[in-house]
XYZ file of C-alpha atoms in Angstrom:
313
model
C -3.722 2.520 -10.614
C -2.925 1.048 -7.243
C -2.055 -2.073 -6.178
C -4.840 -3.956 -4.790
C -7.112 -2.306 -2.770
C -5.659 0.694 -4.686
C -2.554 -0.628 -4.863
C -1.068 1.056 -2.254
C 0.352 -0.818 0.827
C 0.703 -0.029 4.937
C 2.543 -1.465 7.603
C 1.560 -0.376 11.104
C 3.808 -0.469 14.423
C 3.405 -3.190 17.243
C 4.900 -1.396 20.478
C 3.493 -3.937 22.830
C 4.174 -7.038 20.834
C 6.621 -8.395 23.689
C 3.418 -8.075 26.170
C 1.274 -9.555 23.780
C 3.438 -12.581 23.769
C 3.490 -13.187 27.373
C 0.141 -13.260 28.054
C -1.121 -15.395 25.004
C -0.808 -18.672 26.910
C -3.280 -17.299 29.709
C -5.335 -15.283 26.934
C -5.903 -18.779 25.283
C -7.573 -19.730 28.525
C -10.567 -16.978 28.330
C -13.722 -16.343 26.328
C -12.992 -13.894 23.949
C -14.116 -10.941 25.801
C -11.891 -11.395 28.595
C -9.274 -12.243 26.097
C -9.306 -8.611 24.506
C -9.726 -7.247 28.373
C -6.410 -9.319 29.460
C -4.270 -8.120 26.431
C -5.213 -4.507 26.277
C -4.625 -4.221 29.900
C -1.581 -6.024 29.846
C -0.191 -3.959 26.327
C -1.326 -0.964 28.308
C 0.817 -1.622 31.514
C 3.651 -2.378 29.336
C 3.834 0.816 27.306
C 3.636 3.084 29.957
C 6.486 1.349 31.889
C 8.925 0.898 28.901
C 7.862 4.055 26.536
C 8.081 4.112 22.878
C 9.347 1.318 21.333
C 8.120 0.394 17.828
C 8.913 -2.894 16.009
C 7.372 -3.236 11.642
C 5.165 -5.701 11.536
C 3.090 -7.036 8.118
C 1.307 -5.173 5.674
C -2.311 -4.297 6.454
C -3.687 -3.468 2.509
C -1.176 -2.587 0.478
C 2.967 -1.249 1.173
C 4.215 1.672 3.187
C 5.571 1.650 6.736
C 2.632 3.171 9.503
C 4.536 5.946 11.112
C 3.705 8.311 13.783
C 5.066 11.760 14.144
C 3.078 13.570 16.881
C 4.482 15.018 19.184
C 3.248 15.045 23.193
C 3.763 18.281 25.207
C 3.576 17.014 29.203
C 3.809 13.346 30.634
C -0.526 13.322 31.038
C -0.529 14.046 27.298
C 2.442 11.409 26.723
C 0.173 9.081 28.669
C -3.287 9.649 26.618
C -0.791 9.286 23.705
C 0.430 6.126 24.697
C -3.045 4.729 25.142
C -4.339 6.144 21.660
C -1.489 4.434 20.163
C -2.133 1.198 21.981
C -5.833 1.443 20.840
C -5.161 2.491 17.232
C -2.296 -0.161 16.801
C -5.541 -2.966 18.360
C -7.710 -1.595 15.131
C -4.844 -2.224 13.319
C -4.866 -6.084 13.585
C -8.616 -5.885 14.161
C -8.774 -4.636 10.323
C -6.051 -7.592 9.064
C -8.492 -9.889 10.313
C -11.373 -7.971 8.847
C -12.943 -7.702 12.171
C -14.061 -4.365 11.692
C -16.631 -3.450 13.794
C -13.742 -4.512 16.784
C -11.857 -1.996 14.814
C -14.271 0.707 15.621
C -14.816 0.378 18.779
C -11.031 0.563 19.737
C -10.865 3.564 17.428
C -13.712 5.489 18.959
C -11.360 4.696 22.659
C -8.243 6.060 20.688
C -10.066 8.990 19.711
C -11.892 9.553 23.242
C -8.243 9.344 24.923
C -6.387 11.802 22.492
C -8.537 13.092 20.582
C -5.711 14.868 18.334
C -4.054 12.139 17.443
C -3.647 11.923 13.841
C -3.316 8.187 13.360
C -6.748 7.058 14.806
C -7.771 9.589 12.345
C -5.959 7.817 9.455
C -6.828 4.717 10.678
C -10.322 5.082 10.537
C -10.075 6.691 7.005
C -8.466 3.179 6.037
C -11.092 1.280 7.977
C -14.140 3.095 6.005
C -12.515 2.560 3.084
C -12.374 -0.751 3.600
C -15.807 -1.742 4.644
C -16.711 -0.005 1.228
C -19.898 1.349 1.273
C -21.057 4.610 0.071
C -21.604 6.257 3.387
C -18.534 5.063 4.944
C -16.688 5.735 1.606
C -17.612 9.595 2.271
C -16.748 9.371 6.144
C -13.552 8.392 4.991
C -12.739 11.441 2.948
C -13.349 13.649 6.437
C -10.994 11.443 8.324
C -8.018 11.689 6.465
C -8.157 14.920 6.233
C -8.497 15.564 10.036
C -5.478 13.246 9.515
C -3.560 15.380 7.688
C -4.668 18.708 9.793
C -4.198 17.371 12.916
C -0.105 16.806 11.901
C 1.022 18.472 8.689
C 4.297 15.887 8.927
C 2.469 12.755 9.404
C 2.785 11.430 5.381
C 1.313 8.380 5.628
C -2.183 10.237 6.018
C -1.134 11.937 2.917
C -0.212 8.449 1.020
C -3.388 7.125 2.306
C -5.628 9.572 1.323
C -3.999 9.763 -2.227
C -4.990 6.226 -2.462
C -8.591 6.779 -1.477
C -8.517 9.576 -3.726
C -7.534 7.020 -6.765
C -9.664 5.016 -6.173
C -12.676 7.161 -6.054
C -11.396 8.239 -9.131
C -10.484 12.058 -8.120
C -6.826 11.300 -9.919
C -5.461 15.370 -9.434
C -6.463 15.341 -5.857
C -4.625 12.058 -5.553
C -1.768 13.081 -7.486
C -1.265 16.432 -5.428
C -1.370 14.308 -1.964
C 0.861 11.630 -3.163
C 3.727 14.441 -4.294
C 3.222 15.618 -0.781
C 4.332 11.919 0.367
C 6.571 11.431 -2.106
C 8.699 14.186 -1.505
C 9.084 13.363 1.717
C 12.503 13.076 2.545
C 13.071 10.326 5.459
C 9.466 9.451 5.046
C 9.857 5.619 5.186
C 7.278 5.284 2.717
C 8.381 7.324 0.284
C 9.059 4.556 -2.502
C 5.320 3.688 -2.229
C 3.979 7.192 -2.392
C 6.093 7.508 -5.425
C 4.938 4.083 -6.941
C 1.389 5.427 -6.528
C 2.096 8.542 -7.896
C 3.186 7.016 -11.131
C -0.116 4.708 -11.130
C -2.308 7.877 -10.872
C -0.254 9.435 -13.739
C -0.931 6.464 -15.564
C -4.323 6.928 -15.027
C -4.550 10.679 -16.262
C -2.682 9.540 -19.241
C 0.397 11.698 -18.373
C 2.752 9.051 -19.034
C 5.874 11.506 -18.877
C 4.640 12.699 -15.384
C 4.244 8.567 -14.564
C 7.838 7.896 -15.958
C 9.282 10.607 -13.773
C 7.777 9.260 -10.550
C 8.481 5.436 -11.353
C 12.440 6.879 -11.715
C 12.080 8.750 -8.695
C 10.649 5.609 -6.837
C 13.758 3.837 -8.660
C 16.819 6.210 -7.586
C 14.987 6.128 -3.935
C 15.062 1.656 -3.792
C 16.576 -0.005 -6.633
C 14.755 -3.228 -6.435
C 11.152 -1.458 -6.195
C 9.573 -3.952 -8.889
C 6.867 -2.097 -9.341
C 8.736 1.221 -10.820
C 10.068 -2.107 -13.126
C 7.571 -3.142 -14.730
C 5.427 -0.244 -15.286
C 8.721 1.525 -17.045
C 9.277 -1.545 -19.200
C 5.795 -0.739 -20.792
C 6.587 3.297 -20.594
C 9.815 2.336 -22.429
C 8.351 -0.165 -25.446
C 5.545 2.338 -25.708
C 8.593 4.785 -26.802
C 10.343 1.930 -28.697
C 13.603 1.989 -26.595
C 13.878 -1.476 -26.439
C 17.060 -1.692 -25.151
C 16.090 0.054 -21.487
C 13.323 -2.026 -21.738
C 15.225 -5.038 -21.974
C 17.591 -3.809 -19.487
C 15.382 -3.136 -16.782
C 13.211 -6.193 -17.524
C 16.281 -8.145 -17.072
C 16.461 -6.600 -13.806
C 13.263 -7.708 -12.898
C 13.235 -11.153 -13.621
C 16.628 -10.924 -11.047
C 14.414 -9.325 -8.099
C 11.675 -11.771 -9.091
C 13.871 -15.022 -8.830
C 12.202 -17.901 -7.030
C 9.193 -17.117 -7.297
C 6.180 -17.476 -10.251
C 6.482 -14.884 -12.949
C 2.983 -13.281 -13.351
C 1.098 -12.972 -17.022
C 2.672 -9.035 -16.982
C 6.166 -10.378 -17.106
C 5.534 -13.014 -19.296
C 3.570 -10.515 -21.933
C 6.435 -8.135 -21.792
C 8.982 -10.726 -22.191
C 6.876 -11.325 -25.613
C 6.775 -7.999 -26.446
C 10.640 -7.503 -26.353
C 11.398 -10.732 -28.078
C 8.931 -9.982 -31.015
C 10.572 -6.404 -31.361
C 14.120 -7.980 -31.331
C 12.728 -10.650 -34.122
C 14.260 -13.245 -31.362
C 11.467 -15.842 -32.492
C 12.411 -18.645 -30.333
C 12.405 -16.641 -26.941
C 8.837 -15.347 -28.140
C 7.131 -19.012 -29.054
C 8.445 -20.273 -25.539
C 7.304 -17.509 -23.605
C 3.784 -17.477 -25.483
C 3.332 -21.037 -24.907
C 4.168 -20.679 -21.287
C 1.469 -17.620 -21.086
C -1.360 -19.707 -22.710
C -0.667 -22.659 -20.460
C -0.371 -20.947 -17.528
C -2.793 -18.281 -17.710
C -4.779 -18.949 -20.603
C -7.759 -16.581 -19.111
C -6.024 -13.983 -18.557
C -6.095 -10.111 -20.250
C -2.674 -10.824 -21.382
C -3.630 -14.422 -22.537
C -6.214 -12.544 -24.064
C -3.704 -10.167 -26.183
C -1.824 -12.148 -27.066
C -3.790 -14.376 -29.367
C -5.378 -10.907 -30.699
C -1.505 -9.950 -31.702
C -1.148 -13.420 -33.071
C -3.978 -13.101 -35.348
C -2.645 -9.740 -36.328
C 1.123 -9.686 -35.574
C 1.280 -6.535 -37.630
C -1.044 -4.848 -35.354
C 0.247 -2.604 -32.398
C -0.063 -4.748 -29.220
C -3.364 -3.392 -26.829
């Protein structure tokens, strides 16, 4: 379905990352309350002298750029903007470091300073999702959509909540918001949303529908590894094992340098066995079972070598 915590990833903005840095040698000085008082004070001051400026940082859980789109309508609302975003952007790194009850308390000031503003909203969808529990898994459902009311153009509410939505299982619901996202245009996370969309498909057993999206995720970013892999499968499944082989090949490029997972290695199995390229196969299936000899794929293998005339599970 998703990548990790549903699959899905985030990136959030950093607008006062410049302030941050100046004041970390004093910060280091404090107890940790002070610490937090010195830096938001300090983050605060520097954002309402130099405006908005946004710099990427990390991802949070799981892929697509954190990107605001409201819009302020006097300087007094520009200011209680300003501070929500400071706030919200604190809960951000609060939730990396799974510090989340720091989290909500510098959501509940986002929300108390602009109480419209339809990233604190999101945020704290993603923050209840992440602490995991049953009540805060249903609190979450009412934040993203005041999320997505609050600002009908802010997509990464609707990516979000299409990931909470897989992952609570409600796969049409997720589907519909991750089309939203997905169509996007300009939407910087539009690659996710459409990686996503292609899990959730996978998960309603429309392959088709999946194969569409993991295209669409393709023509958008060429080296998105995840519309890859999952068409290799979608293309042996149809026995067109020359695509497969093509785009695996591809993948192995994008993948250079670093450790190729059990997936890779299984398909690379799969495709040798169904060009009768024996070698290729025996090397690769040796390198699975040493590797990863407890894992799923590990696990199929040896059932398709006990059975090589069996379809591969």
């Amino acid at each position: 379905m998703m990548t990790s915590k549903s699959s899905c990833q985030i990136k959030y903005q950093t607008p006062f990352s410049q302030a941050v840095k100046r004041l970390s040698f004093v910060a280091i000085q404090k107890s940790k309350s002070q610490r937090q008082r010195v830096l938001l004070t300090s983050a605060l001051s520097a954002l309402l002298l130099a405006g908005c400026q946004s710099t990427p940082t990390n991802d949070l859980i799981s892929g697509t750029p954190y990107q605001t789109s409201t819009r302020p309508s006097d300087n007094r609302n520009l200011d209680q903007q300003e501070i929500a975003r400071v706030r919200t952007t604190l809960a951000a790194q609060y939730i990396r470091k799974n510090e989340l009850d720091a989290a909500q308390r510098q959501l509940e000031k986002a929300l108390a300073a602009d109480s419209r503003y339809a990233p604190a909203y999101d945020m704290m969808g993603v923050l209840m999702q992440q602490e995991g529990s049953r009540l805060n898994l249903e609190k979450a459902d009412q934040y993203f959509k005041k999320a997505i009311a609050f600002d009908k153009e802010f997509y990464q509410a609707n990516n979000n909540y299409g990931v909470y939505l897989s992952q609570m299982k409600r796969y049409k619901e997720a589907a519909a918001q991750l089309e939203i996202a997905g169509a996007a245009l300009g939407y910087e996370g539009r690659i996710g949303a459409l990686e996503n969309l292609g899990r959730t498909y996978l998960q309603l057993n429309d392959h088709p529908a999946a194969a569409k999206a993991f295209l669409r995720a393709l023509d958008g970013n060429r080296n998105s590894i995840i519309a890859h892999i999952e068409l290799v499968d979608l293309l042996l499944e149809q026995q067109r094992v020359q695509q497969a082989q093509g785009l695996y090949d591809e993948t192995l490029m994008l993948v250079q340098g670093q450790a190729i997972s059990p997936r890779l290695l299984l398909q690379g199995i799969k495709l040798a066995a169904a060009q009768n390229n024996i070698a290729t196969r025996q090397q690769l299936a040796q390198q699975l079972l040493s590797a990863y000899p407890l894992s799923d794929e590990a696990k199929q293998l040896k059932t398709w070598l006990n059975n090589p005339e069996a379809p591969w599970k």
